[in-house]
CSV table of C-alpha atoms in Angstrom, one decimal:
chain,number,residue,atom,x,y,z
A,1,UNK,CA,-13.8,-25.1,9.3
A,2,UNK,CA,-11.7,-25.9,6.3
A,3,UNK,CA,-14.5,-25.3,3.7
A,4,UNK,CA,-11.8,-26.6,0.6
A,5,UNK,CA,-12.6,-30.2,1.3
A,6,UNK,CA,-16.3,-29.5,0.3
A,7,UNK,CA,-14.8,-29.8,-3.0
A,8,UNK,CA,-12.4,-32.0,-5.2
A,9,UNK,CA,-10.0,-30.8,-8.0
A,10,UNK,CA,-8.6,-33.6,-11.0
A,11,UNK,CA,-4.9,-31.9,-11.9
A,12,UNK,CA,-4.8,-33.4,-14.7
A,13,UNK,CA,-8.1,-32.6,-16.2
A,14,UNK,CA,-8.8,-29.2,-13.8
A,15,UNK,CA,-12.0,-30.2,-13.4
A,16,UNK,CA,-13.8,-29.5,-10.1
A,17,UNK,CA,-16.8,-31.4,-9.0
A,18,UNK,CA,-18.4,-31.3,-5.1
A,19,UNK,CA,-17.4,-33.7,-2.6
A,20,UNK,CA,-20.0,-33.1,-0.1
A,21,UNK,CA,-23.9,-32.6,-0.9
A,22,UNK,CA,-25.6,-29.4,0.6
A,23,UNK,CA,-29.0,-27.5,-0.3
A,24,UNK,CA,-28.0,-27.2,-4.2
A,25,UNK,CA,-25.4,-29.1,-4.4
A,26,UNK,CA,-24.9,-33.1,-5.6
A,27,UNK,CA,-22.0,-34.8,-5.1
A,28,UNK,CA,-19.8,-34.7,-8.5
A,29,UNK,CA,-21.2,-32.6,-10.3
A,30,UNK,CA,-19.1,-29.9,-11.4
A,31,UNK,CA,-18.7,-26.7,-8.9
A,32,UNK,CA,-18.6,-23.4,-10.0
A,33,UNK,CA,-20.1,-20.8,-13.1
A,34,UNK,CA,-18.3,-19.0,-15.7
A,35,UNK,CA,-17.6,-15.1,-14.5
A,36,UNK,CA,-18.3,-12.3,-17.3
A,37,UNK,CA,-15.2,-11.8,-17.9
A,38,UNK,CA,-14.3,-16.0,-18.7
A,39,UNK,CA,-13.1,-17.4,-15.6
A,40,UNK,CA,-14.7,-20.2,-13.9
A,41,UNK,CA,-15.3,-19.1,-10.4
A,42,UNK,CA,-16.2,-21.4,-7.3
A,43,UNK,CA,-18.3,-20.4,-4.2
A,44,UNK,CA,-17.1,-21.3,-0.8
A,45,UNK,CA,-16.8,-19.9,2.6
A,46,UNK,CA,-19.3,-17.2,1.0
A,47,UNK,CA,-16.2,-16.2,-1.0
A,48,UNK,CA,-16.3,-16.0,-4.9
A,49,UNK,CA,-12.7,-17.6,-6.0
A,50,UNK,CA,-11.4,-18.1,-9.3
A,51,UNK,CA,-10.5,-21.9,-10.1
A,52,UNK,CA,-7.9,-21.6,-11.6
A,53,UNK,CA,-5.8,-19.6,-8.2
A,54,UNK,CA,-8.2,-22.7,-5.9
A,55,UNK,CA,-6.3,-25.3,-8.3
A,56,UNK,CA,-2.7,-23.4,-7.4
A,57,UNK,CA,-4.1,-24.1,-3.3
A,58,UNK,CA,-5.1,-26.8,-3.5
A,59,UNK,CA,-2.0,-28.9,-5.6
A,60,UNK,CA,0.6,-26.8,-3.5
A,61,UNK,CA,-0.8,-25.9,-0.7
A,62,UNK,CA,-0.6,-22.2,-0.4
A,63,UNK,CA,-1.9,-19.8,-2.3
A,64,UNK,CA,0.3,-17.9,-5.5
A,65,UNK,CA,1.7,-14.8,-4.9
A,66,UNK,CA,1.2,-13.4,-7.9
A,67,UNK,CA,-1.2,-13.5,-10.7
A,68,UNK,CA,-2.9,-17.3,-12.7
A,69,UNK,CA,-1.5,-17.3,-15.9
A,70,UNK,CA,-3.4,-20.5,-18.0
A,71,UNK,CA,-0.3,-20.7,-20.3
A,72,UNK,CA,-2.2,-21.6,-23.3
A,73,UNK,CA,-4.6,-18.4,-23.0
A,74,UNK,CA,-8.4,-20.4,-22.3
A,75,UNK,CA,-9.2,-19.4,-19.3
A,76,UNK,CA,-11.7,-22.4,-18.5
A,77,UNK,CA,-8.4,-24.7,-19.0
A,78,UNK,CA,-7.2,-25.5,-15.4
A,79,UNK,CA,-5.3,-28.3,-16.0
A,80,UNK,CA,-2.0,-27.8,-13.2
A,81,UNK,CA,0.0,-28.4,-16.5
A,82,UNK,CA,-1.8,-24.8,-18.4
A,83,UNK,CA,-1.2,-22.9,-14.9
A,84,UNK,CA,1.7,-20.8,-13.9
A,85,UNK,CA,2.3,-18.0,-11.3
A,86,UNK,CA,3.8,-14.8,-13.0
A,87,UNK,CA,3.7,-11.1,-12.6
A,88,UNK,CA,1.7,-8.9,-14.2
A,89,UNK,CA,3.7,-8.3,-17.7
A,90,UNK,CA,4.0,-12.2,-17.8
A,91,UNK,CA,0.1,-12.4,-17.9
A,92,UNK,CA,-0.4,-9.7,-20.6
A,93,UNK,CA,1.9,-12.0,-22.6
A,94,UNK,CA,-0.9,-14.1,-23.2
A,95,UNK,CA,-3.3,-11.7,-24.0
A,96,UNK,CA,-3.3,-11.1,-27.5
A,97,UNK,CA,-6.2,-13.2,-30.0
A,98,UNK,CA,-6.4,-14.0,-33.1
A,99,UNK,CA,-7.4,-11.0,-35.4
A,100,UNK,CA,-11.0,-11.5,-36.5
A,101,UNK,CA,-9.9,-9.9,-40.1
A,102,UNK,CA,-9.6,-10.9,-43.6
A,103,UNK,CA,-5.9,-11.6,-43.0
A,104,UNK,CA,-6.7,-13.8,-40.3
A,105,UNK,CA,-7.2,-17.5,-40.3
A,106,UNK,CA,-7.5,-17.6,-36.5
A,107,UNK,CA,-4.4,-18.8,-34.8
A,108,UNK,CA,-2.4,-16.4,-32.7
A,109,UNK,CA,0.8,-15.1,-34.0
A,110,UNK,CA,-0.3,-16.2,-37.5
A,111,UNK,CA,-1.6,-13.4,-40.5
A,112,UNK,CA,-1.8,-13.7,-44.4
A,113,UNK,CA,1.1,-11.6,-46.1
A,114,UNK,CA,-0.4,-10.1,-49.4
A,115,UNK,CA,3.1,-9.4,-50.9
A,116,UNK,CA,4.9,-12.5,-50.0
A,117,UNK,CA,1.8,-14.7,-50.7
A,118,UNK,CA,2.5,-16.8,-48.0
A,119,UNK,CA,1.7,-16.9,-44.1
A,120,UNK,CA,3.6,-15.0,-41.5
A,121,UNK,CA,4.4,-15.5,-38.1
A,122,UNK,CA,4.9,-12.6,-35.6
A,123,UNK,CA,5.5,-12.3,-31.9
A,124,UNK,CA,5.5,-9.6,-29.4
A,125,UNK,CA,8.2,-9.8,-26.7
A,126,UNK,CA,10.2,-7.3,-24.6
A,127,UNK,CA,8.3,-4.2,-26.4
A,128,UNK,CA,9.4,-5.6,-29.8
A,129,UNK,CA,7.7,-7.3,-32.2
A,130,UNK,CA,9.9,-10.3,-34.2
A,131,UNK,CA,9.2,-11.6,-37.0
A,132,UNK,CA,9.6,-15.5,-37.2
A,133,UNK,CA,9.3,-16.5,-40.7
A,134,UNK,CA,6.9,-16.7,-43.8
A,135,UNK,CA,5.3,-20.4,-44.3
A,136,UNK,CA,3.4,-22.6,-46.7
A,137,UNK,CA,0.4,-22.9,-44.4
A,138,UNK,CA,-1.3,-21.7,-41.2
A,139,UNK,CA,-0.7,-24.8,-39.2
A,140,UNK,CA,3.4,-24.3,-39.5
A,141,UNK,CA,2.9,-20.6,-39.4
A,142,UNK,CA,1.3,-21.3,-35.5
A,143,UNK,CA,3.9,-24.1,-34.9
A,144,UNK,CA,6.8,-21.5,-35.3
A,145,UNK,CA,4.8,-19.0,-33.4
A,146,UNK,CA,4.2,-21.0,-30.4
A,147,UNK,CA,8.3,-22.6,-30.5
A,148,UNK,CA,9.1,-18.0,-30.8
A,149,UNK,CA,6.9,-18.0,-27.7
A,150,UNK,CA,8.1,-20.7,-25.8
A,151,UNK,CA,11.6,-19.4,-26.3
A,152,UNK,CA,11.0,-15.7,-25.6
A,153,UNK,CA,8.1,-15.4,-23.4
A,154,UNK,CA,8.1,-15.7,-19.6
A,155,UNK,CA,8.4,-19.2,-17.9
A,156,UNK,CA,9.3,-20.5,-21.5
A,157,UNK,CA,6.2,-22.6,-21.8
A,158,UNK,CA,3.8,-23.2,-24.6
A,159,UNK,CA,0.8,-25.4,-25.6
């Protein structure tokens, strides 16, 4: 029984809502819970799957060989756009958070330099860390962060 068309997925929104009512279930409402660890996960076939590898399925047909990687680093985000398949250094790449410190002002990649007086960009990439520049604010401090990341991280992608 092919148990994935109990449930339809919007590719451009990665939503996932039922398609067929059951004991529990109501037609469009959204499937799935949030796992411990972030990840929306979907129930079918008596098989727990995460969405975001179902959304890989079910928009190409087969299932990814390697690991989900949601490109801008929310794992509830499972657009098809914010997927990619990658190995498993390409998905520590998007690992990192913003610092909950005094430096921080909570985008990735982005710190307050004391010295310079201004913000500063950094990036971790091969093993190295680069630094991409000092800035006025926060907001261009991320923007140069995230053009570092498209240009030296796997796939070449940002948000």
């Amino acid at each position: 029984m092919n148990y994935y068309n109990r449930i339809h997925y919007d590719p451009s929104t990665g939503a996932f809502t039922w398609a067929v009512s059951a004991p529990g279930i109501t037609v469009g409402k959204p499937a799935g819970t949030v796992s411990v660890y972030g990840y929306r996960v979907i129930r079918l076939a008596r098989k727990s799957i995460r969405a975001c590898r179902l959304a890989w399925f079910l928009s190409h047909g087969s299932w990814p060989e390697g690991e989900i990687d949601h490109i801008n680093g929310d794992r509830l985000d499972d657009r098809l756009e914010n997927l990619r398949v990658v190995d498993r250094a390409g998905n520590s790449q998007n690992k990192g958070s913003a610092q909950a410190n005094n430096r921080s002002c909570g985008l990735l990649g982005v710190t307050w330099n004391k010295q310079h007086q201004r913000w500063q960009s950094k990036i971790m990439a091969n093993k190295m860390r680069h630094h991409v520049g000092y800035f006025d604010s926060p907001e261009e401090a991320h923007a140069a962060y995230m053009a570092a990341k498209a240009r030296l991280h796997i796939g070449g992608r940002s948000h």
